[in-house]
Coordinates of C-alpha atoms and ligand atoms in Angstrom, one line a residue:
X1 CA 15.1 -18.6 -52.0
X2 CA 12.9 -15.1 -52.5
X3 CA 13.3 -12.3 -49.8
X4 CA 10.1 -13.5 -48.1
X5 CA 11.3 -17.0 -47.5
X6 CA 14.1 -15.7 -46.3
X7 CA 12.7 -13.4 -43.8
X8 CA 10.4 -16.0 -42.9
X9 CA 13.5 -18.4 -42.5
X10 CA 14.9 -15.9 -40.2
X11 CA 11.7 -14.7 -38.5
X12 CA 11.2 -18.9 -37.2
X13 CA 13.0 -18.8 -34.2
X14 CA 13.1 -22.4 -33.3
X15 CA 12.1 -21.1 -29.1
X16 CA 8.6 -19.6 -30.6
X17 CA 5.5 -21.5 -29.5
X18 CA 3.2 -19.6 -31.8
X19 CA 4.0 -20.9 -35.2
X20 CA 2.9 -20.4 -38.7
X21 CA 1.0 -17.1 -37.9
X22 CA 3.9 -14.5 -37.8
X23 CA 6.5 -13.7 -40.4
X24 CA 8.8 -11.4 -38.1
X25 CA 10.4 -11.6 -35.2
X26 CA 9.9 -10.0 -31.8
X27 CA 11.5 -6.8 -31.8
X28 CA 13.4 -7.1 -28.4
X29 CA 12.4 -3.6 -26.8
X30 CA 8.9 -5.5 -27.1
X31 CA 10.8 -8.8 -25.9
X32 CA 11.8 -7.2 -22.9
X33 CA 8.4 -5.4 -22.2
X34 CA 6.0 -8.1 -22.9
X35 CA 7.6 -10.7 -21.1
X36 CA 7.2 -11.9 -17.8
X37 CA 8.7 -15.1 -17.3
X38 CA 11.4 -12.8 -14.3
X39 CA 8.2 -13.1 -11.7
X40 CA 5.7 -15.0 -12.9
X41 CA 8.6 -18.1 -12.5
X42 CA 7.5 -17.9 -9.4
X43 CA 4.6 -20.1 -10.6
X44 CA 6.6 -22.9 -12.0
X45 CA 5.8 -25.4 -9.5
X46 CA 1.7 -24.8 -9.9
X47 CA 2.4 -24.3 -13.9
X48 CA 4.4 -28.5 -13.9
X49 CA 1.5 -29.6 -11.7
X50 CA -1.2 -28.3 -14.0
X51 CA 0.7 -29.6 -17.1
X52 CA 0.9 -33.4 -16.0
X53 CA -2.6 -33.5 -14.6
X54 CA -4.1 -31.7 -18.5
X55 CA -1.4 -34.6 -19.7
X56 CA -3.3 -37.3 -17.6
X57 CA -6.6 -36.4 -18.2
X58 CA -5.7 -35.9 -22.2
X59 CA -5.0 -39.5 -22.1
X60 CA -8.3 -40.7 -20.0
X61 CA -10.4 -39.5 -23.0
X62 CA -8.3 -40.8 -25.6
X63 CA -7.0 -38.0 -26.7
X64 CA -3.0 -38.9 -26.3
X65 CA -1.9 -43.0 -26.1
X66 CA -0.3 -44.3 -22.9
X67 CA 3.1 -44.0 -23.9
X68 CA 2.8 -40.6 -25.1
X69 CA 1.6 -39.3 -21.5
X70 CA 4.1 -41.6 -19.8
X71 CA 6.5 -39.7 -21.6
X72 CA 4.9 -35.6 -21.2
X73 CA 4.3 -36.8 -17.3
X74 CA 7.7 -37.8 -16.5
X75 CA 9.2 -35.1 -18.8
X76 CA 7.4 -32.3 -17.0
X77 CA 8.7 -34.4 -13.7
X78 CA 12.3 -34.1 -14.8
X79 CA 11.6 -30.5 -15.3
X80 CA 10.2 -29.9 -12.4
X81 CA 13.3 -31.2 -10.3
X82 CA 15.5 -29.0 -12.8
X83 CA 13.6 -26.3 -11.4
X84 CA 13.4 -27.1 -7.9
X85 CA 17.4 -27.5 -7.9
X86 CA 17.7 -24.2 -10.2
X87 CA 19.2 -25.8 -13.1
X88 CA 16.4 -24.8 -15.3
X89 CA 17.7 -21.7 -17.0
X90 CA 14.6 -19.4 -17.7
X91 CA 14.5 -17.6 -21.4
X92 CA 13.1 -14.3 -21.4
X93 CA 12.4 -14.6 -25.5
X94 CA 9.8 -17.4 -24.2
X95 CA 8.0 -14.8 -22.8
X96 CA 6.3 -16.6 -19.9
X97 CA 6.2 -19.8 -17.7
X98 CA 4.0 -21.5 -19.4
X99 CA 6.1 -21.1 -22.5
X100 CA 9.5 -21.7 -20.9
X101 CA 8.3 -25.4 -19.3
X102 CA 7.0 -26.4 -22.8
X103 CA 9.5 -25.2 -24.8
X104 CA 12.0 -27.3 -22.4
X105 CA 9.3 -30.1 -22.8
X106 CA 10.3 -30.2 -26.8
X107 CA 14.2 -29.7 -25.7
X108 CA 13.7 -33.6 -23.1
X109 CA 11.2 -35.4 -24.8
X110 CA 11.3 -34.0 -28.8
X111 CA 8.4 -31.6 -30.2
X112 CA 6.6 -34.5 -31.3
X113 CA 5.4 -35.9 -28.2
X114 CA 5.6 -32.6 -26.9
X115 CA 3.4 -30.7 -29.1
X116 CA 0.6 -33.2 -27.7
X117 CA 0.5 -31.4 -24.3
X118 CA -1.2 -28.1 -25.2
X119 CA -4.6 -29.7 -26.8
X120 CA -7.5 -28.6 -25.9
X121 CA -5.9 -25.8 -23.3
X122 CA -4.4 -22.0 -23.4
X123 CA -2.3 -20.0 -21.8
X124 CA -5.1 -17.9 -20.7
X125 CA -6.6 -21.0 -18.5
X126 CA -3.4 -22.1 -17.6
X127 CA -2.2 -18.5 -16.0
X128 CA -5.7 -18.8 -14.5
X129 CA -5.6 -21.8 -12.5
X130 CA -1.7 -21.9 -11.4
X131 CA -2.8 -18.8 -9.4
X132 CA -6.1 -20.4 -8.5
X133 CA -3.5 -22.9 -6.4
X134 CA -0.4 -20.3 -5.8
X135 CA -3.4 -18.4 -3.7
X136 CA -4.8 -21.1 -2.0
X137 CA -1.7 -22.1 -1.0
X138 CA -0.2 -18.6 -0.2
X139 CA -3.2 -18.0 2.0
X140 CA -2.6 -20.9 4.4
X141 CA 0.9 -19.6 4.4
X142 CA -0.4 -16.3 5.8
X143 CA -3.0 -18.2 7.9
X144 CA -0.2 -19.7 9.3
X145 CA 1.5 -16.3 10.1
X146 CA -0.8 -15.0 11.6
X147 CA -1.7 -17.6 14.4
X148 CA 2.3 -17.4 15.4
X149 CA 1.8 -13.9 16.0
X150 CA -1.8 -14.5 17.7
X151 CA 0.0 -17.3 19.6
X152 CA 3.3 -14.8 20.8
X153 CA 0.7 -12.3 21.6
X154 CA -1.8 -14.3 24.1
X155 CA 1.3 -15.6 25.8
X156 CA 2.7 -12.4 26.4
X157 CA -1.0 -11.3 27.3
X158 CA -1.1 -14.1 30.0
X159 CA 2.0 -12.7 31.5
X160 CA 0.8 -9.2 31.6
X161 CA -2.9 -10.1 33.0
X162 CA -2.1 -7.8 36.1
X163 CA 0.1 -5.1 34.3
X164 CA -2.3 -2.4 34.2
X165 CA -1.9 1.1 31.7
X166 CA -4.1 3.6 30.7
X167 CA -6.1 2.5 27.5
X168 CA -6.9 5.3 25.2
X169 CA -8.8 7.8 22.7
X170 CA -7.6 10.1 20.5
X171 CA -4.2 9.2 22.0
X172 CA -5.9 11.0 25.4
X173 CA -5.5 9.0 28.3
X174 CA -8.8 7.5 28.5
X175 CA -9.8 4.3 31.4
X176 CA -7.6 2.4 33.1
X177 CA -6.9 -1.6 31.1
X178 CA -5.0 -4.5 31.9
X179 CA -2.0 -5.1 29.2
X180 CA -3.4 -8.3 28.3
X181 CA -6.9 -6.7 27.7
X182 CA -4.9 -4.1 24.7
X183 CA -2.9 -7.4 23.5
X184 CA -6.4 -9.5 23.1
X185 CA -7.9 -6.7 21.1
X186 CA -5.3 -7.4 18.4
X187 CA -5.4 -11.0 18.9
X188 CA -9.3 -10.5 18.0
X189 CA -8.5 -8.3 15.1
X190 CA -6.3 -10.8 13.8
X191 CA -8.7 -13.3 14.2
X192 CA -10.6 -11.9 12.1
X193 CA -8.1 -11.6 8.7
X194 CA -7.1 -15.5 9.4
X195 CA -10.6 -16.0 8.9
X196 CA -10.5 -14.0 5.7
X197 CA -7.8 -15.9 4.6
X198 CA -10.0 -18.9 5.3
X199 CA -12.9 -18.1 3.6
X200 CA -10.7 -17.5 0.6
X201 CA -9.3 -20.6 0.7
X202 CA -12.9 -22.1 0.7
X203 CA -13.8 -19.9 -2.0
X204 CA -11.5 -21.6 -4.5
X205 CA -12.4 -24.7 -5.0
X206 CA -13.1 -24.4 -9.2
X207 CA -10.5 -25.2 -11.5
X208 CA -10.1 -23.1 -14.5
X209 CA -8.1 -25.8 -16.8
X210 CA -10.2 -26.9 -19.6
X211 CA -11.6 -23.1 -20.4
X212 CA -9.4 -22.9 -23.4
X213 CA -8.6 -19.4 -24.5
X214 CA -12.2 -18.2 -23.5
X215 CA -14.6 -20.8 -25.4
X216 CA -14.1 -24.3 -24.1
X217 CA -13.1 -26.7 -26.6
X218 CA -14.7 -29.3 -29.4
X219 CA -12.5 -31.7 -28.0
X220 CA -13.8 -34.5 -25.4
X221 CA -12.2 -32.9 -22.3
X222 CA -13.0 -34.1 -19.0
X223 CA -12.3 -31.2 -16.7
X224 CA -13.8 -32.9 -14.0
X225 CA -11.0 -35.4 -13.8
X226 CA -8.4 -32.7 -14.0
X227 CA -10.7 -30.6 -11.3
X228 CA -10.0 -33.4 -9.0
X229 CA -6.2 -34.2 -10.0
X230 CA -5.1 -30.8 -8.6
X231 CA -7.4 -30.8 -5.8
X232 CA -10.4 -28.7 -7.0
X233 CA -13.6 -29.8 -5.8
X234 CA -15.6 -29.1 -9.8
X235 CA -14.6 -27.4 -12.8
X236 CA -15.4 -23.3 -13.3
X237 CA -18.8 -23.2 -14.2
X238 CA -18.3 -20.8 -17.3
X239 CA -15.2 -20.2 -19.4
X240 CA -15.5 -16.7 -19.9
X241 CA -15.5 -16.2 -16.6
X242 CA -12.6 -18.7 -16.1
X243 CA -10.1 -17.3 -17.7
X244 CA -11.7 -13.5 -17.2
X245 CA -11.8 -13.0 -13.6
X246 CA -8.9 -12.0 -11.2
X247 CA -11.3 -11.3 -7.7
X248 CA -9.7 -14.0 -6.0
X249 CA -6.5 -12.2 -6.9
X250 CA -8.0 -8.9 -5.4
X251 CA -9.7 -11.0 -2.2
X252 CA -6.0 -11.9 -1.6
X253 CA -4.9 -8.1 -2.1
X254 CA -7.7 -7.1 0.1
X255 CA -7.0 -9.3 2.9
X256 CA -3.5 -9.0 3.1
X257 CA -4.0 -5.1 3.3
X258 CA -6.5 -5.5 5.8
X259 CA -3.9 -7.8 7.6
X260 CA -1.3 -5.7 7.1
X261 CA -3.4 -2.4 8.7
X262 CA -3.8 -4.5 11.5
X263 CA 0.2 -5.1 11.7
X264 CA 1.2 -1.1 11.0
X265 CA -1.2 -0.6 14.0
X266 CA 0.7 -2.9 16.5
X267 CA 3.9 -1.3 14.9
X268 CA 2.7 2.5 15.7
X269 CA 2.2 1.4 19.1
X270 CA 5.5 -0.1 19.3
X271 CA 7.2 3.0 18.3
X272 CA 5.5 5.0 20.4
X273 CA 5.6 3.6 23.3
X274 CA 9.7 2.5 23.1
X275 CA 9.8 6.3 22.9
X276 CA 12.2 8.1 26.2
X277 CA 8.0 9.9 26.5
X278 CA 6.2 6.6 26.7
X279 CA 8.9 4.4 28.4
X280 CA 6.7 1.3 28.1
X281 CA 8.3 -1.1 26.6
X282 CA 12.0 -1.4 25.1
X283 CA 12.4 -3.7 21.8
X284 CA 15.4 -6.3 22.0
X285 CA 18.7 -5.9 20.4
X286 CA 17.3 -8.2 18.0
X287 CA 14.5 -6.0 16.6
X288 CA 16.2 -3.2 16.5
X289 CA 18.9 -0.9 15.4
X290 CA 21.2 2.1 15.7
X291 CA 22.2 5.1 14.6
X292 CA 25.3 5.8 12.3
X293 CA 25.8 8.9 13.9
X294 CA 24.2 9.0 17.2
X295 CA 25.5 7.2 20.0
X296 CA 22.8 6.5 22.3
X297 CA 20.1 5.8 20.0
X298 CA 17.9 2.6 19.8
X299 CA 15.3 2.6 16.9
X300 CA 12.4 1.0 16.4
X301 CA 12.8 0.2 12.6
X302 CA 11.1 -3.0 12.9
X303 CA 7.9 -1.8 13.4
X304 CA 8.5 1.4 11.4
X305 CA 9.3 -0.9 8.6
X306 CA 5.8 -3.0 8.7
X307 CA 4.1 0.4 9.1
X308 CA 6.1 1.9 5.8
X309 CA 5.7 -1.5 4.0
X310 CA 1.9 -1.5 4.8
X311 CA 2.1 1.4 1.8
X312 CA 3.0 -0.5 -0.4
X313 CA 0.7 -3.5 0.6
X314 CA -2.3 -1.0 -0.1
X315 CA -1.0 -0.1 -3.2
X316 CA -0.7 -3.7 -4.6
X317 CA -4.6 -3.9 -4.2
X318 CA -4.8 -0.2 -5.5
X319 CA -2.9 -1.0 -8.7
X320 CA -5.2 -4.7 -9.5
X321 CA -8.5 -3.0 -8.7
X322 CA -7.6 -0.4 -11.3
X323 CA -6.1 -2.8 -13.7
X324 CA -9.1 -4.6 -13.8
X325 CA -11.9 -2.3 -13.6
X326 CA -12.0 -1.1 -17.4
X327 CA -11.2 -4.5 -19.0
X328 CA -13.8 -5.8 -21.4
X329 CA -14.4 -9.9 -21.4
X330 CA -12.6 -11.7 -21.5
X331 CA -8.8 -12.2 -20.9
X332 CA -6.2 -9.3 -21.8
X333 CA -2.9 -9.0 -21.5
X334 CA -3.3 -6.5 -18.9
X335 CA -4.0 -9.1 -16.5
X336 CA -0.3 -10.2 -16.4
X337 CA -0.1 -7.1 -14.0
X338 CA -1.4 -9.0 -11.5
X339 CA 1.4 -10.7 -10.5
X340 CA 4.2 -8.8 -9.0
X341 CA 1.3 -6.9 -6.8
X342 CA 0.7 -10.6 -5.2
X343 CA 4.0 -11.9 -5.0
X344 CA 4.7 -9.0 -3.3
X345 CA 2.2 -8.4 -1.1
X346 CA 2.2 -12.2 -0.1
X347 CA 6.0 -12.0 0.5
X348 CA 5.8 -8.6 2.6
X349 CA 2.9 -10.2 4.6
X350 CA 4.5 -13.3 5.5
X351 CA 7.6 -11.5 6.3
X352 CA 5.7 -8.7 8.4
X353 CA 4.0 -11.5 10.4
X354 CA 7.2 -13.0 11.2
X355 CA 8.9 -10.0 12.7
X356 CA 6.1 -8.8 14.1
X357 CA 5.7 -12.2 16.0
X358 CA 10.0 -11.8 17.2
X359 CA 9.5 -8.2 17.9
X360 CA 6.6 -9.0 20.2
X361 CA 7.4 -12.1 21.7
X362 CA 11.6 -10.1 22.8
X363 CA 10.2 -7.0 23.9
X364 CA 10.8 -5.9 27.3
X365 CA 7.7 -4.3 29.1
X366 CA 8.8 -1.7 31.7
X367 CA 5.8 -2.3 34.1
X368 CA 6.5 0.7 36.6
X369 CA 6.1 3.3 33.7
X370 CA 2.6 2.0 32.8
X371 CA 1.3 1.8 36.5
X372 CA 2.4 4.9 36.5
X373 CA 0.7 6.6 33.9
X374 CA -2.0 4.7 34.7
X375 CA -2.1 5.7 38.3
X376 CA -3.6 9.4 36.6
X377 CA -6.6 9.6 38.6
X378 CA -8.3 11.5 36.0
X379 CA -8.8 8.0 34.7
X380 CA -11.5 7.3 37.1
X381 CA -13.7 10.0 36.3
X382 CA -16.0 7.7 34.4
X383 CA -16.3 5.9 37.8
X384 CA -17.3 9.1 39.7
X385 CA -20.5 9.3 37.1
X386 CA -21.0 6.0 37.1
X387 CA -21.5 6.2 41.2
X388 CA -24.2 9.0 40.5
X389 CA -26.0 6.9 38.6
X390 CA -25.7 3.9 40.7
X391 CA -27.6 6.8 43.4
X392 CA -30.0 7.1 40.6
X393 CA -29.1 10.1 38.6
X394 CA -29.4 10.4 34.7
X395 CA -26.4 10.0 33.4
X396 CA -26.2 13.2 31.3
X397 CA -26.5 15.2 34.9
X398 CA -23.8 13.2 36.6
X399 CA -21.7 13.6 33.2
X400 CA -22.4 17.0 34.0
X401 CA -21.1 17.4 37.4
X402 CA -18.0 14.9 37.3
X403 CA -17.3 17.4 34.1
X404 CA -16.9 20.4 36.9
X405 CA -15.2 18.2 39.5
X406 CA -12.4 17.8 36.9
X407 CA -12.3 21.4 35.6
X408 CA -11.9 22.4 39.1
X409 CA -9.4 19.8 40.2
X410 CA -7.3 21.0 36.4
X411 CA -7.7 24.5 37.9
X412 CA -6.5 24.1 41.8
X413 CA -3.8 21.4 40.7
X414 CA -6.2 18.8 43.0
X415 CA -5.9 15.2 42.8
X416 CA -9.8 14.0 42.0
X417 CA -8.9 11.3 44.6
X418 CA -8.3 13.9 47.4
X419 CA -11.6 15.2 47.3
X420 CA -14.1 15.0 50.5
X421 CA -17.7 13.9 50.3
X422 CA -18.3 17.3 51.1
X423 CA -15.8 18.5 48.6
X424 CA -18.2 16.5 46.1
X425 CA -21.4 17.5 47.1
X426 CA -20.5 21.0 46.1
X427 CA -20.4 19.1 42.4
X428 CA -23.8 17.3 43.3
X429 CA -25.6 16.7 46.0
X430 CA -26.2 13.0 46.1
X431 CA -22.3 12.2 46.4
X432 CA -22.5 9.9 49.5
X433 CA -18.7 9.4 50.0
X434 CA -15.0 10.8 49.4
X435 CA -13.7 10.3 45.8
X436 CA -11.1 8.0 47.5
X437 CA -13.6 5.8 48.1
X438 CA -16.0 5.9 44.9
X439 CA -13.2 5.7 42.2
X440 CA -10.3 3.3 42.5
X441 CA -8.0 2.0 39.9
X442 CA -9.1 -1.3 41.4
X443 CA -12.7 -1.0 41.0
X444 CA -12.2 0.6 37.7
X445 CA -10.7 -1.9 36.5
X446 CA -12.8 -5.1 38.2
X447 CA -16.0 -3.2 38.0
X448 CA -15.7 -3.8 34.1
X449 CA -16.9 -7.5 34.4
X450 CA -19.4 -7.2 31.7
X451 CA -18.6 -9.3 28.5
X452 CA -15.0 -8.1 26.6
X453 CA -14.5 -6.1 29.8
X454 CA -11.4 -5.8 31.9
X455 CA -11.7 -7.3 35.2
X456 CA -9.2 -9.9 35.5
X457 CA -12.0 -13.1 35.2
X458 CA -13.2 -11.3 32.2
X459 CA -9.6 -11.1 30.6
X460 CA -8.5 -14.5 32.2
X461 CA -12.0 -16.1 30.4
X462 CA -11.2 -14.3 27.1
X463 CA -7.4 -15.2 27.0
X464 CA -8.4 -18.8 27.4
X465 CA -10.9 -18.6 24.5
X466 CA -8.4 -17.1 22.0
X467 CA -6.0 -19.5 23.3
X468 CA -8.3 -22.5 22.5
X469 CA -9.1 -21.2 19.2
X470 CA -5.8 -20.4 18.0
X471 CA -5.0 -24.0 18.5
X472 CA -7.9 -25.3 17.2
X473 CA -7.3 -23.1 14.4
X474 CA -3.6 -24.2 13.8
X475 CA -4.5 -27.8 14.1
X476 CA -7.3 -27.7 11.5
X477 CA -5.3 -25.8 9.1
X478 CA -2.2 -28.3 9.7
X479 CA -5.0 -31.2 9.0
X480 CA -6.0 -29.5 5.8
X481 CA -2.5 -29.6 4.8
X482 CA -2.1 -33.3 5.0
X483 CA -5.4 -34.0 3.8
X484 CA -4.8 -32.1 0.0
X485 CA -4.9 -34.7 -2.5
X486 CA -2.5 -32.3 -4.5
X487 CA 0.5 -32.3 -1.5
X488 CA 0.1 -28.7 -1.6
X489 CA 2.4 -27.6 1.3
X490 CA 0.4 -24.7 2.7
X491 CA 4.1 -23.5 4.3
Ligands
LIG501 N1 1.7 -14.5 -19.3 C1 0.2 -14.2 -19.3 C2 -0.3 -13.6 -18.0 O1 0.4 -13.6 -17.1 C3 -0.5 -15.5 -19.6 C4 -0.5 -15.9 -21.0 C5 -1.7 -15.4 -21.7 N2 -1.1 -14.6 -22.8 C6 -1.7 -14.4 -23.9 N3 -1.1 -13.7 -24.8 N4 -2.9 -14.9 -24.2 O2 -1.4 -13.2 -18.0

């Protein structure tokens, strides 16, 4: 045998997918870098589904015999179980998933039958549509979050329909609001990324298999058949594209950071107001923690967790954009970065949701503390203008006066409510009655009954509307589950 032979005995490790083409073998620094079959496992289920239906439809055209795909099919089965249990043992020299499950293919059914499976397909339109279906499922997962939290959120709203604190700007007391009023602003907000998640959902309906490396194929596939096998509604319309593109992948990102904003904005207010300051609410036992050194202390690191995590979640969509943005057509191996950012982001979002949803649904609200910080009359000097112009003056002027009322109430320690209607008409002359009368937390509250308001038919009527929606919402999203031809389990 001459050197070369030899190497190229040596160089044939028996795992290799890639055949005849290389002489040498891997070095294992670049082993290790390269491969990514320690996150992208996570894909296994999607990767076995994608495998039979290419299998089944390789078959329907003719291009493998019956027995042949009776044999891939219920080989990639039997693998598929091995990995559900976790006796599949994952090789890191295979590089990749995709590699692993048909390497193991060779290992249950021979390298015969096996070898038949890859025709006509690549690992670039296989990565490419196993994430197609890991994010339309992943989606519905977060869906799914996020109507628990909107669900713990209007039931804690409907208790606090008459708990009343200030609402405010610039973290300045600003008008007086009902708690359920502040709760349905995030239930709307939240609305809102669900239906993000949605549209995604409805957004990937192509399926990439049959795209080959980049080209398509000279071989009679029918990707409509294996469109439909794994729940796709048609076939990607070009395969550049298909095995290109990754802005489903940074839709996801996007979403979940949006989501995730959202969350780190219920968690500020959390922390601030279980502060000894605020007083307004105390988190549970459950959501929270103490100190290794101090006694007394109760901390919020529930909430300061999602806020910290919501970093990260930013970055993930950070780190794909920027992947992505100098990358000629079509696939490179770049792209493979775009997995742990969505794993990760999808598993922090998820998990955010859910102890978001506990945190809110345990917490104590100390209803005293917020009527009394609420019971600032300084709140009401909206309501003192607004009586102006109900007399008929321009706003700007009555702005104007109820600007000096305050400064002079600030200045004489004077609550605004104290003041006479003579008192007033030293501010303006078209005050018609004591400050008592014109500006009540009452009023300020009811007067609000215009749409998204907070007079207590307002909230009642708004609270019933996200109710009904949220249900409707979980019900069609639960209907969806049962209905995909796949058996997806949208968690
Ligand atoms: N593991 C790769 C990825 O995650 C998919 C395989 C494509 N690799 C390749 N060398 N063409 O993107």
């Amino acid at each position: 045998m001459s050197q070369q032979e030899s190497d190229r005995e040596e160089a044939k490790p028996s795992t290799k997918l890639w055949g005849g083409r290389f002489e040498q073998k891997t070095d294992s620094a670049v082993e290790r870098f390269t491969a990514s079959i320690h996150f992208d496992r996570a894909l296994a289920r999607f990767d076995v589904r994608g495998s039979i239906a290419h299998a089944r439809m390789l078959h329907h055209v003719g291009l493998i015999a019956a027995d042949d795909e009776r044999a891939i099919v219920e080989g990639l089965e039997q693998i598929g179980r091995e990995i559900e249990t976790g006796a599949f043992s994952f090789d890191p020299a295979l590089e990749d998933i995709h590699m692993n499950i048909e390497s193991r293919l060779r290992d249950v059914i021979g390298p015969d039958i096996a070898g038949r499976l890859h025709t006509g397909r690549s690992r670039n339109d296989q990565i490419a549509t196993d994430l197609s279906m890991y994010l339309r499922e992943t989606a519905a997962a977060a869906e799914r979050g996020i109507y628990e939290l909107r669900r713990a959120l209007t039931s804690r709203a409907r208790e606090h329909l008459d708990t009343v604190l200030p609402g405010y700007t610039h973290l300045q007391r600003a008008q007086p609001v009902r708690l359920a009023h502040h709760w349905l602003a995030f239930v709307e907000m939240l609305g809102r990324d669900a239906a993000r998640f949605g549209d995604l959902r409805a957004r990937i309906t192509q399926c990439p298999l049959g795209a080959g490396a980049m080209a398509g194929s000279t071989l009679p596939l029918d990707r409509e058949h294996t469109a439909a096998a794994l729940g796709f509604s048609e076939p990607t319309a070009n395969s550049m594209d298909s095995v290109a593109s990754r802005d489903l992948a940074l839709e996801f990102l996007s979403t979940a950071a949006i989501c995730m904003v959202h969350l780190s904005r219920i968690s500020e207010e959390l922390v601030i107001w279980s502060s000894a300051e605020f007083g307004f609410i105390e988190l549970s036992d459950a959501y929270s923690t103490g100190s290794s050194l101090m006694p007394q202390k109760k901390n919020p690191d529930v909430p300061e967790i999602v806020r910290g995590k919501t970093g990260r979640v930013i970055g993930n969509l950070v780190a794909l954009l920027t992947v992505m943005k100098g990358l000629p057509l079509t696939y490179n191996r770049d792209m493979q970065e775009d997995k742990e950012p969505i794993f990760d982001s999808a598993s922090t979002l998820c998990d955010a949701l859910e102890v978001t949803t506990g945190a809110i649904a345990t917490l104590q609200v100390n209803v005293d503390a917020m009527a009394r910080a609420a019971s600032d009359a300084m709140l009401l000097a909206t309501d003192l203008a607004e009586a102006l112009v109900r007399l008929g003056v321009p706003f700007r002027e009555a702005h104007e006066a109820v600007g000096r009322t305050v400064a002079h109430c600030v200045k004489n320690d004077l609550d605004l409510r104290s003041l006479s209607t003579q008192d007033l008409r030293g501010f303006h002359p078209a005050f018609d009655a004591p400050a008592a009368e014109l500006a009540t937390l009452d009023a300020a509250l009811e007067g609000r009954s215009t749409i998204g308001g907070t007079a207590r038919n307002t909230v009642v009527a708004a609270l019933e509307v996200a109710e009904s929606d949220n249900t409707r919402r979980m019900d069609e999203l639960n209907r969806q589950k049962t209905s995909d031809p796949t058996g997806a389990d949208p968690r």
